Structure formats: structure tokens, C-alpha cells
Short mmCIF file of C-alpha atoms in Angstrom, two decimals:
data_model
loop_
_atom_site.label_atom_id
_atom_site.label_comp_id
_atom_site.label_asym_id
_atom_site.label_seq_id
_atom_site.Cartn_x
_atom_site.Cartn_y
_atom_site.Cartn_z
CA UNK B 1 52.78 12.84 -3.43
CA UNK B 2 51.22 10.18 -5.89
CA UNK B 3 52.63 6.74 -5.94
CA UNK B 4 52.56 4.62 -9.33
CA UNK B 5 51.38 1.46 -8.49
CA UNK B 6 51.14 -2.07 -10.10
CA UNK B 7 48.95 -4.77 -9.32
CA UNK B 8 49.63 -8.50 -9.83
CA UNK B 9 47.35 -11.32 -9.03
CA UNK B 10 46.65 -14.46 -11.09
CA UNK B 11 42.99 -14.26 -9.91
CA UNK B 12 40.78 -12.07 -12.11
CA UNK B 13 38.37 -10.95 -9.41
CA UNK B 14 41.31 -10.30 -6.75
CA UNK B 15 43.02 -8.26 -9.32
CA UNK B 16 39.99 -6.34 -10.30
CA UNK B 17 39.40 -5.51 -6.56
CA UNK B 18 42.81 -4.00 -6.22
CA UNK B 19 42.51 -2.08 -9.32
CA UNK B 20 39.42 -0.60 -7.92
CA UNK B 21 40.78 0.04 -4.57
CA UNK B 22 43.77 1.75 -6.30
CA UNK B 23 41.24 3.83 -8.53
CA UNK B 24 39.37 5.03 -5.11
CA UNK B 25 42.61 6.18 -3.37
CA UNK B 26 43.51 9.76 -4.31
CA UNK B 27 47.33 9.03 -3.86
CA UNK B 28 47.69 6.08 -5.93
CA UNK B 29 48.02 5.81 -9.83
CA UNK B 30 47.54 2.54 -11.44
CA UNK B 31 50.29 2.10 -14.17
CA UNK B 32 49.96 -1.49 -15.00
CA UNK B 33 48.52 -4.74 -13.96
CA UNK B 34 49.09 -8.35 -14.89
CA UNK B 35 48.16 -11.73 -13.77
CA UNK B 36 51.76 -13.41 -13.05
CA UNK B 37 55.11 -12.46 -11.66
CA UNK B 38 57.36 -12.89 -14.77
CA UNK B 39 55.31 -10.42 -16.79
CA UNK B 40 55.46 -8.31 -13.27
CA UNK B 41 59.23 -8.36 -13.47
CA UNK B 42 59.33 -6.70 -16.88
CA UNK B 43 56.65 -4.30 -16.12
CA UNK B 44 58.56 -3.07 -12.90
CA UNK B 45 61.71 -2.53 -14.90
CA UNK B 46 59.86 -0.54 -17.38
CA UNK B 47 57.40 1.44 -15.31
CA UNK B 48 59.65 1.73 -12.25
CA UNK B 49 56.57 1.90 -9.91
CA UNK B 50 56.62 3.04 -6.45
CA UNK B 51 54.60 0.46 -5.02
CA UNK B 52 53.48 -3.27 -6.08
CA UNK B 53 50.45 -4.98 -4.72
CA UNK B 54 51.45 -8.58 -4.98
CA UNK B 55 49.86 -11.75 -4.78
CA UNK B 56 52.00 -14.59 -3.55
CA UNK B 57 50.61 -17.95 -4.83
CA UNK B 58 51.01 -17.69 -8.45
CA UNK B 59 52.42 -20.26 -11.04
CA UNK B 60 55.93 -20.60 -12.54
CA UNK B 61 57.31 -17.48 -10.30
CA UNK B 62 55.83 -16.91 -7.13
CA UNK B 63 55.37 -13.24 -5.60
CA UNK B 64 57.87 -14.18 -2.69
CA UNK B 65 60.43 -15.29 -5.38
CA UNK B 66 59.79 -12.02 -7.21
CA UNK B 67 60.16 -9.98 -4.04
CA UNK B 68 63.31 -11.71 -3.28
CA UNK B 69 64.72 -11.33 -7.00
CA UNK B 70 63.71 -7.40 -6.59
CA UNK B 71 65.94 -7.33 -3.48
CA UNK B 72 68.92 -8.59 -5.46
CA UNK B 73 68.49 -5.89 -8.09
CA UNK B 74 70.74 -2.86 -7.62
CA UNK B 75 68.37 -0.08 -9.25
CA UNK B 76 65.40 1.44 -7.60
CA UNK B 77 63.11 -1.05 -6.20
CA UNK B 78 59.43 -0.62 -5.42
CA UNK B 79 57.70 -0.98 -1.92
CA UNK B 80 55.85 -4.23 -1.56
CA UNK B 81 52.44 -5.11 -0.10
CA UNK B 82 51.57 -8.88 -0.41
CA UNK B 83 48.05 -9.74 -0.93
CA UNK B 84 47.33 -13.47 -0.19
CA UNK B 85 44.65 -15.91 1.01
CA UNK B 86 47.34 -17.80 3.40
CA UNK B 87 48.48 -16.27 6.42
CA UNK B 88 51.49 -18.59 6.95
CA UNK B 89 53.59 -16.33 4.58
CA UNK B 90 53.60 -13.66 7.00
CA UNK B 91 57.33 -14.17 8.36
CA UNK B 92 58.44 -14.55 4.97
CA UNK B 93 57.01 -11.32 3.89
CA UNK B 94 58.91 -9.62 6.53
CA UNK B 95 62.37 -11.35 5.44
CA UNK B 96 61.75 -9.55 2.12
CA UNK B 97 60.83 -6.00 3.72
CA UNK B 98 57.46 -6.11 2.43
CA UNK B 99 55.62 -2.99 4.12
CA UNK B 100 52.39 -4.77 4.50
CA UNK B 101 50.55 -8.24 4.25
CA UNK B 102 47.06 -7.94 3.16
CA UNK B 103 44.91 -11.43 4.05
CA UNK B 104 42.11 -12.14 1.43
CA UNK B 105 39.36 -11.00 1.57
CA UNK B 106 40.36 -7.66 2.74
CA UNK B 107 38.33 -4.66 2.99
CA UNK B 108 39.06 -1.10 1.50
CA UNK B 109 39.94 0.08 5.06
CA UNK B 110 42.60 -2.53 5.42
CA UNK B 111 43.75 -1.68 2.03
CA UNK B 112 43.94 2.02 2.68
CA UNK B 113 45.86 1.44 5.82
CA UNK B 114 48.51 -0.48 4.05
CA UNK B 115 48.74 2.27 1.29
CA UNK B 116 48.97 5.09 3.79
CA UNK B 117 51.75 3.23 5.62
CA UNK B 118 53.56 3.16 2.02
CA UNK B 119 52.77 6.79 1.51
CA UNK B 120 54.30 7.75 5.15
CA UNK B 121 57.43 5.85 4.31
CA UNK B 122 57.78 7.48 0.84
CA UNK B 123 57.33 10.91 1.92
CA UNK B 124 59.75 10.59 4.90
CA UNK B 125 62.51 9.35 2.23
CA UNK B 126 61.89 11.62 -0.64
CA UNK B 127 60.92 14.84 0.94
CA UNK B 128 63.16 15.45 4.07
CA UNK B 129 66.32 14.08 3.15
CA UNK B 130 69.04 15.82 0.98
CA UNK B 131 72.33 14.54 -0.39
CA UNK B 132 75.07 14.68 2.07
CA UNK B 133 78.21 16.31 0.47
CA UNK B 134 81.35 14.47 1.28
CA UNK B 135 82.85 17.44 3.10
CA UNK B 136 79.81 17.62 5.20
CA UNK B 137 80.48 16.85 9.08
CA UNK B 138 76.98 15.96 9.90
CA UNK B 139 73.51 15.13 8.79
CA UNK B 140 70.04 15.18 10.68
CA UNK B 141 67.54 12.05 10.86
CA UNK B 142 63.91 12.57 11.96
CA UNK B 143 63.47 10.31 14.93
CA UNK B 144 59.65 10.22 15.99
CA UNK B 145 58.78 14.17 16.21
CA UNK B 146 62.28 15.58 16.21
CA UNK B 147 65.30 15.75 14.15
CA UNK B 148 68.67 14.54 15.56
CA UNK B 149 71.91 15.59 14.31
CA UNK B 150 74.56 12.92 13.79
CA UNK B 151 78.24 13.51 13.08
CA UNK B 152 79.46 11.58 10.05
CA UNK B 153 82.71 10.50 11.96
CA UNK B 154 80.59 8.92 14.97
CA UNK B 155 78.71 6.51 12.62
CA UNK B 156 79.95 2.90 12.54
CA UNK B 157 77.66 1.12 10.53
CA UNK B 158 73.77 1.45 9.81
CA UNK B 159 71.40 -1.65 9.99
CA UNK B 160 68.27 -2.06 8.31
CA UNK B 161 65.19 -3.11 10.34
CA UNK B 162 62.42 -3.62 7.77
CA UNK B 163 60.97 0.03 7.35
CA UNK B 164 63.50 1.41 9.92
CA UNK B 165 67.40 2.15 9.91
CA UNK B 166 69.41 1.91 13.23
CA UNK B 167 72.42 3.97 13.21
CA UNK B 168 75.19 2.46 15.38
CA UNK B 169 77.62 4.92 16.91
CA UNK B 170 81.07 5.02 18.43
CA UNK B 171 79.34 5.52 21.71
CA UNK B 172 78.15 1.91 22.23
CA UNK B 173 75.34 2.72 24.21
CA UNK B 174 73.87 5.00 21.76
CA UNK B 175 71.98 4.20 18.84
CA UNK B 176 69.38 6.17 16.50
CA UNK B 177 66.31 4.61 15.05
CA UNK B 178 64.68 6.33 12.17
CA UNK B 179 61.83 5.72 9.84
CA UNK B 180 63.63 5.65 6.36
CA UNK B 181 64.50 2.80 4.22
CA UNK B 182 68.37 1.68 3.76
CA UNK B 183 68.23 2.22 0.31
CA UNK B 184 66.84 5.98 0.70
CA UNK B 185 69.65 6.64 3.28
CA UNK B 186 72.23 4.89 0.99
CA UNK B 187 71.41 7.52 -1.81
CA UNK B 188 72.01 10.39 0.52
CA UNK B 189 75.32 9.17 2.20
CA UNK B 190 78.45 10.35 0.55
CA UNK B 191 79.93 7.14 -1.23
CA UNK B 192 83.35 8.30 -0.47
CA UNK B 193 82.94 7.69 3.34
CA UNK B 194 80.04 4.90 3.30
CA UNK B 195 79.17 1.71 1.37
CA UNK B 196 76.44 -0.67 1.38
CA UNK B 197 78.22 -4.30 1.63
CA UNK B 198 74.97 -6.12 2.48
CA UNK B 199 71.09 -5.79 1.89
CA UNK B 200 70.92 -5.07 5.65
CA UNK B 201 74.13 -2.93 6.31
CA UNK B 202 75.86 0.01 5.48
CA UNK B 203 79.48 0.55 6.85
CA UNK B 204 81.41 3.51 7.41
CA UNK B 205 84.65 2.80 5.48
CA UNK B 206 87.11 4.58 7.69
CA UNK B 207 85.83 2.33 10.67
CA UNK B 208 86.56 -1.08 9.23
CA UNK B 209 89.22 -2.61 11.53
CA UNK B 210 89.69 -6.06 9.53
CA UNK B 211 88.75 -7.75 6.52
CA UNK B 212 88.43 -11.50 5.77
CA UNK B 213 87.44 -13.29 2.59
CA UNK B 214 83.61 -12.80 3.11
CA UNK B 215 83.07 -10.43 5.99
CA UNK B 216 84.58 -7.20 7.61
CA UNK B 217 84.99 -6.20 11.26
CA UNK B 218 84.11 -2.98 12.74
CA UNK B 219 84.85 -3.19 16.56
CA UNK B 220 83.76 -6.52 17.87
CA UNK B 221 80.92 -6.54 15.19
CA UNK B 222 81.46 -8.70 12.19
CA UNK B 223 79.42 -8.02 9.12
CA UNK B 224 79.01 -10.49 6.16
CA UNK B 225 79.80 -8.90 2.62
CA UNK B 226 76.81 -9.86 0.65
CA UNK B 227 77.16 -11.62 -2.60
CA UNK B 228 75.92 -8.93 -4.88
CA UNK B 229 78.12 -6.21 -3.01
CA UNK B 230 81.38 -8.38 -3.16
CA UNK B 231 82.67 -6.97 -6.55
CA UNK B 232 82.24 -3.37 -5.58
CA UNK B 233 83.82 -3.95 -2.10
CA UNK B 234 86.74 -5.80 -3.54
CA UNK B 235 87.28 -2.66 -6.04
CA UNK B 236 87.71 -0.75 -2.57
CA UNK B 237 89.55 -3.26 -0.78
CA UNK B 238 92.24 -3.49 -3.75
CA UNK B 239 92.87 0.07 -3.83
CA UNK B 240 93.64 0.12 -0.12
CA UNK B 241 96.01 -2.76 -0.28
CA UNK B 242 98.02 -1.24 -3.31
#
């Protein structure tokens, strides 16, 4: 697998270093580079890269702000590896689901470790998970070194935990943790049975017990409907309430 990359940094030397490191890495391919996040937004839409090496401190639009905008976009979103000279952004990076966080000046070994992490996640997401048909009764998720069978009827909701998903089942004592992004799993699940209602949650539609203006209830768990998902969810609710 080759990952298409974009490098973004307003410091010419730092940008050149990332470009050099990408060129040294057999499974990375540089498709574009630029020195500001505004241009990067357009390049990401045009090139649809798998991975963006993204500086944080940039004028007009910061790398962190760009990452948040990408999260709100409903199309394919690339993996993010932040590159920055400031370590106090680490917690914010976690909140936007960045795969890794490289503190300048970083070595090729550190760069390669981050790139390998993205490669592993991408391979898990693209090579091993086939779309699940609406009439299928189960699917498999890789959990550590084994494949675990999960019945669709047993799934309550699925929660994003950075690079992992946690599948919450009818048996409240049992959850399944798998290394796959929520977006990748969303693309595999049958849309007639499951719906993403928040950037961190997919819910089983037939397990919803109650609906409020801004949230749903599954058992005793209340899940907020995210702003970008409200219109699509309202279409489902209107159909139910006819």
C-alpha cells in the first residue's frame, strides 16, 4: 500500500525536511506541498490524500483549525500527523483524532514511526473489511490477533476512541475494541440499520428508545446528535413519525 501525502508548513526548511523524509519512505508518495492551511484545504479537496503532515502555528488559518474543519466535512478525510515546535498542542491534537504528533526538531526515526502507524491503520481499514449487506446477520472485527464475530442485532452503538472503535453490545458487560476508524466502519455498515449521528458515535437505529430535540436515548445512554448530522437524522425521524 502507498499512502498519498500532502506536506504543510510555513517554514521553508521544515517543509523541505518533511518532503525529504517522505521521499525516503517507500510507502509514502508526496502529491503536493504548500506553506499555508488555506491553500492546503483546496489541495486536500483536489488531491484527496491519505495523509497530511500538518504544521500547527500558521497565519490566517492554523493547522488545528484546518483539522477541525476537515472533521466537519462529510467526504473522505485524510489522516493527520501534526508537526510543531510547541508541545502544549498535544491534547488538542488528540481531540481532532490526529494519528500522531511530531515535536520539532524530529528525526527520521520519529517520522517513520508516525508514518508506520498511519500505514497500519490504513491497511486495517481498507484491506480487511468488506461492506456488510443489509441482510447479513453478523460481521467480523479484528481484535488484537483474532477476528471476533459480532451479530448486528446485538450492537447498541459504536463509539470512536481516536484510532479505535468500541462496539457496545446488548450484554452491557461486553464491549469490543478494534483498531479501525469510525469512518471506515461507517462505510462498511448497512445504512438501513446504522447511522452516524455524531463525529464520535454510530447508533443502531432499531435500538433507539427515545428521541429528544438534540439527542437520542439507547437504554440509559444519551447520545447527542451532532450539528452536521441533524438534517439527515431528521429525515429518518420524520419517516418514523408519519
